[in-house]
Amino acid sequence: MSDAPTSASNAEGEKRPLRLRDALRRARIEAADRTGVVVDLRDAEVARLEILNDALDPLFAQVPDTVDLFDRGISQGDTPRLWIDVVAHILMGRDKRIYRFVQDTRFGRIVIAESHDFPRIVDAVTDYVARRMIEREHALVATPEPAPIGVEKPRRGRFWTFALGFIFGALALFALALLASLRDL
């Protein structure tokens, strides 16, 4: 009778590692499938951004060569992005079908435009490029060359500031010594 429970426990012992092994194999296959899905989603995002990038080619062909504000390109990190310039880029929304045109500011990120249709995003980028070029023109016109200013400050002010500071410091030390001597009494 002692042989029956032992053989039953051996049979269960043999089944468990086999089931665990199968479960591990299934888990690895599922993880690989999920990784494949993530890679496929990222590739789909990059492909959509490349389509948008191609749609922006006529716009950037019109930008003069002397304007070096824009550095367009796709970065393929964890979140693929189509960079317009240093502070503005386009990325895909959470559902991976919506384009989000955002700008980083010192107060945080703002959404300039968001749409499923890339022609709307192209229009938003066109407006953004035009605004940036106007800002550049205003900055170039509004900044005249500074004229050298040769104003000599009188040195007397510095001397009297030093003298008064010295006197007040000496008085403060005298008062501190007087207080210390009164405490000892």
CSV table of C-alpha atoms in Angstrom, one decimal:
chain,number,residue,atom,x,y,z
A,1,MET,CA,0.0,0.0,0.0
A,2,SER,CA,2.9,2.3,0.6
A,3,ASP,CA,3.9,1.8,-3.1
A,4,ALA,CA,0.7,3.2,-4.5
A,5,PRO,CA,1.0,6.7,-2.9
A,6,THR,CA,4.7,6.9,-3.8
A,7,SER,CA,4.0,6.1,-7.4
A,8,ALA,CA,1.2,8.6,-7.5
A,9,SER,CA,3.4,11.3,-6.0
A,10,ASN,CA,6.1,10.4,-8.6
A,11,ALA,CA,3.6,10.7,-11.3
A,12,GLU,CA,2.5,14.1,-10.1
A,13,GLY,CA,6.1,15.2,-9.6
A,14,GLU,CA,6.8,14.2,-13.3
A,15,LYS,CA,3.7,16.1,-14.5
A,16,ARG,CA,4.4,19.3,-12.6
A,17,PRO,CA,7.8,20.0,-14.1
A,18,LEU,CA,6.4,19.2,-17.5
A,19,ARG,CA,3.5,21.6,-17.0
A,20,LEU,CA,5.8,24.2,-15.6
A,21,ARG,CA,8.1,23.8,-18.5
A,22,ASP,CA,5.1,24.0,-20.9
A,23,ALA,CA,3.9,27.1,-19.1
A,24,LEU,CA,7.3,28.8,-19.3
A,25,ARG,CA,7.4,27.9,-23.0
A,26,ARG,CA,4.0,29.4,-23.6
A,27,ALA,CA,4.9,32.5,-21.5
A,28,ARG,CA,8.1,33.0,-23.7
A,29,ILE,CA,6.1,32.6,-26.9
A,30,GLU,CA,3.5,35.2,-25.6
A,31,ALA,CA,6.2,37.6,-24.6
A,32,ALA,CA,7.8,37.2,-28.0
A,33,ASP,CA,4.5,37.8,-29.7
A,34,ARG,CA,3.9,40.9,-27.5
A,35,THR,CA,7.4,42.2,-28.4
A,36,GLY,CA,6.6,41.5,-32.0
A,37,VAL,CA,3.4,43.5,-31.7
A,38,VAL,CA,5.2,46.3,-30.0
A,39,VAL,CA,7.8,46.3,-32.7
A,40,ASP,CA,5.1,46.2,-35.4
A,41,LEU,CA,3.3,49.1,-33.7
A,42,ARG,CA,6.5,51.1,-33.5
A,43,ASP,CA,7.2,50.3,-37.2
A,44,ALA,CA,3.7,51.5,-38.0
A,45,GLU,CA,4.2,54.7,-36.1
A,46,VAL,CA,7.5,55.3,-38.0
A,47,ALA,CA,5.8,54.6,-41.3
A,48,ARG,CA,3.0,57.1,-40.6
A,49,LEU,CA,5.5,59.7,-39.5
A,50,GLU,CA,7.5,59.1,-42.7
A,51,ILE,CA,4.3,59.6,-44.8
A,52,LEU,CA,3.8,62.9,-43.0
A,53,ASN,CA,7.5,63.8,-43.5
A,54,ASP,CA,7.1,63.3,-47.2
A,55,ALA,CA,4.0,65.4,-47.2
A,56,LEU,CA,6.0,68.2,-45.6
A,57,ASP,CA,8.7,68.2,-48.3
A,58,PRO,CA,7.0,70.9,-50.5
A,59,LEU,CA,6.7,73.2,-47.4
A,60,PHE,CA,10.4,72.9,-46.5
A,61,ALA,CA,11.5,73.2,-50.1
A,62,GLN,CA,10.1,76.8,-49.9
A,63,VAL,CA,12.1,77.7,-46.8
A,64,PRO,CA,15.1,79.8,-47.9
A,65,ASP,CA,18.5,78.2,-47.4
A,66,THR,CA,19.6,81.1,-45.2
A,67,VAL,CA,17.0,80.2,-42.6
A,68,ASP,CA,18.6,77.6,-40.4
A,69,LEU,CA,15.8,77.3,-37.8
A,70,PHE,CA,14.4,74.0,-38.8
A,71,ASP,CA,16.1,70.6,-38.5
A,72,ARG,CA,13.6,68.1,-39.6
A,73,GLY,CA,14.1,64.4,-39.0
A,74,ILE,CA,12.6,61.3,-37.5
A,75,SER,CA,14.0,60.0,-34.2
A,76,GLN,CA,13.4,56.3,-33.5
A,77,GLY,CA,13.5,55.9,-29.8
A,78,ASP,CA,10.9,54.5,-27.5
A,79,THR,CA,8.5,57.0,-28.9
A,80,PRO,CA,9.2,57.8,-32.6
A,81,ARG,CA,9.0,61.5,-33.3
A,82,LEU,CA,9.2,63.7,-36.4
A,83,TRP,CA,11.2,66.8,-35.3
A,84,ILE,CA,10.4,70.1,-37.0
A,85,ASP,CA,12.9,72.1,-35.0
A,86,VAL,CA,14.6,72.0,-31.6
A,87,VAL,CA,11.4,72.5,-29.6
A,88,ALA,CA,8.6,71.2,-31.8
A,89,HIS,CA,7.8,67.7,-32.9
A,90,ILE,CA,5.1,65.4,-34.1
A,91,LEU,CA,4.3,62.1,-32.4
A,92,MET,CA,1.6,59.6,-32.5
A,93,GLY,CA,-1.2,59.6,-29.9
A,94,ARG,CA,-2.1,56.8,-27.6
A,95,ASP,CA,-4.3,55.1,-30.2
A,96,LYS,CA,-1.4,55.3,-32.7
A,97,ARG,CA,-3.7,56.8,-35.4
A,98,ILE,CA,-3.8,60.4,-34.3
A,99,TYR,CA,-1.0,62.8,-35.0
A,100,ARG,CA,0.0,65.2,-32.1
A,101,PHE,CA,2.0,68.3,-33.0
A,102,VAL,CA,3.5,69.6,-29.8
A,103,GLN,CA,6.0,72.2,-28.7
A,104,ASP,CA,8.2,72.2,-25.6
A,105,THR,CA,8.2,75.5,-23.7
A,106,ARG,CA,9.7,76.5,-20.4
A,107,PHE,CA,6.3,76.0,-18.8
A,108,GLY,CA,5.8,72.5,-20.2
A,109,ARG,CA,4.6,70.9,-23.4
A,110,ILE,CA,1.7,72.4,-25.3
A,111,VAL,CA,-0.3,70.7,-28.0
A,112,ILE,CA,-0.4,72.9,-31.2
A,113,ALA,CA,-2.6,70.5,-33.2
A,114,GLU,CA,-4.0,67.1,-33.0
A,115,SER,CA,-5.8,65.2,-35.8
A,116,HIS,CA,-6.3,61.9,-37.5
A,117,ASP,CA,-5.8,63.6,-40.9
A,118,PHE,CA,-2.3,64.5,-41.8
A,119,PRO,CA,-3.4,67.4,-44.1
A,120,ARG,CA,-4.5,69.2,-40.9
A,121,ILE,CA,-1.2,68.6,-39.3
A,122,VAL,CA,0.6,69.8,-42.5
A,123,ASP,CA,-1.4,73.0,-42.2
A,124,ALA,CA,-0.5,73.4,-38.6
A,125,VAL,CA,3.2,72.8,-39.3
A,126,THR,CA,2.9,75.4,-42.2
A,127,ASP,CA,1.5,78.0,-39.8
A,128,TYR,CA,4.1,77.1,-37.2
A,129,VAL,CA,7.0,77.5,-39.8
A,130,ALA,CA,5.6,80.8,-40.9
A,131,ARG,CA,5.3,82.1,-37.3
A,132,ARG,CA,8.9,81.0,-36.5
A,133,MET,CA,10.2,82.7,-39.7
A,134,ILE,CA,8.4,86.0,-38.8
A,135,GLU,CA,9.8,85.8,-35.2
A,136,ARG,CA,13.3,85.3,-36.7
A,137,GLU,CA,12.8,88.4,-38.9
A,138,HIS,CA,11.6,90.5,-36.0
A,139,ALA,CA,14.6,89.3,-33.9
A,140,LEU,CA,17.0,90.2,-36.6
A,141,VAL,CA,15.5,93.7,-37.2
A,142,ALA,CA,14.9,94.5,-33.5
A,143,THR,CA,18.5,93.9,-32.3
A,144,PRO,CA,20.7,96.9,-33.3
A,145,GLU,CA,24.4,96.6,-32.6
A,146,PRO,CA,25.1,97.9,-29.1
A,147,ALA,CA,27.1,101.2,-29.1
A,148,PRO,CA,30.0,101.3,-26.8
A,149,ILE,CA,29.3,103.3,-23.7
A,150,GLY,CA,32.2,105.0,-22.0
A,151,VAL,CA,30.9,106.2,-18.7
A,152,GLU,CA,33.4,106.5,-15.9
A,153,LYS,CA,32.1,106.2,-12.4
A,154,PRO,CA,33.7,108.4,-9.7
A,155,ARG,CA,36.0,106.5,-7.4
A,156,ARG,CA,35.0,108.6,-4.4
A,157,GLY,CA,31.8,106.6,-3.9
A,158,ARG,CA,33.8,103.4,-3.4
A,159,PHE,CA,36.2,105.0,-0.9
A,160,TRP,CA,33.4,106.4,1.3
A,161,THR,CA,31.5,103.1,1.2
A,162,PHE,CA,34.7,101.3,2.4
A,163,ALA,CA,35.3,103.9,5.1
A,164,LEU,CA,31.7,103.7,6.4
A,165,GLY,CA,31.8,99.9,6.4
A,166,PHE,CA,35.1,100.0,8.3
A,167,ILE,CA,33.7,102.4,11.0
A,168,PHE,CA,30.4,100.4,11.4
A,169,GLY,CA,32.4,97.2,11.7
A,170,ALA,CA,34.7,98.7,14.4
A,171,LEU,CA,31.7,100.0,16.3
A,172,ALA,CA,30.0,96.6,16.1
A,173,LEU,CA,33.2,94.9,17.5
A,174,PHE,CA,33.4,97.5,20.3
A,175,ALA,CA,29.7,96.9,21.2
A,176,LEU,CA,30.2,93.2,21.2
A,177,ALA,CA,33.3,93.4,23.5
A,178,LEU,CA,31.3,95.7,25.8
A,179,LEU,CA,28.4,93.2,26.0
A,180,ALA,CA,30.8,90.4,26.7
A,181,SER,CA,32.5,92.3,29.5
A,182,LEU,CA,29.1,93.1,31.1
A,183,ARG,CA,28.1,89.5,31.1
A,184,ASP,CA,31.2,88.5,32.9
A,185,LEU,CA,30.4,90.8,35.8
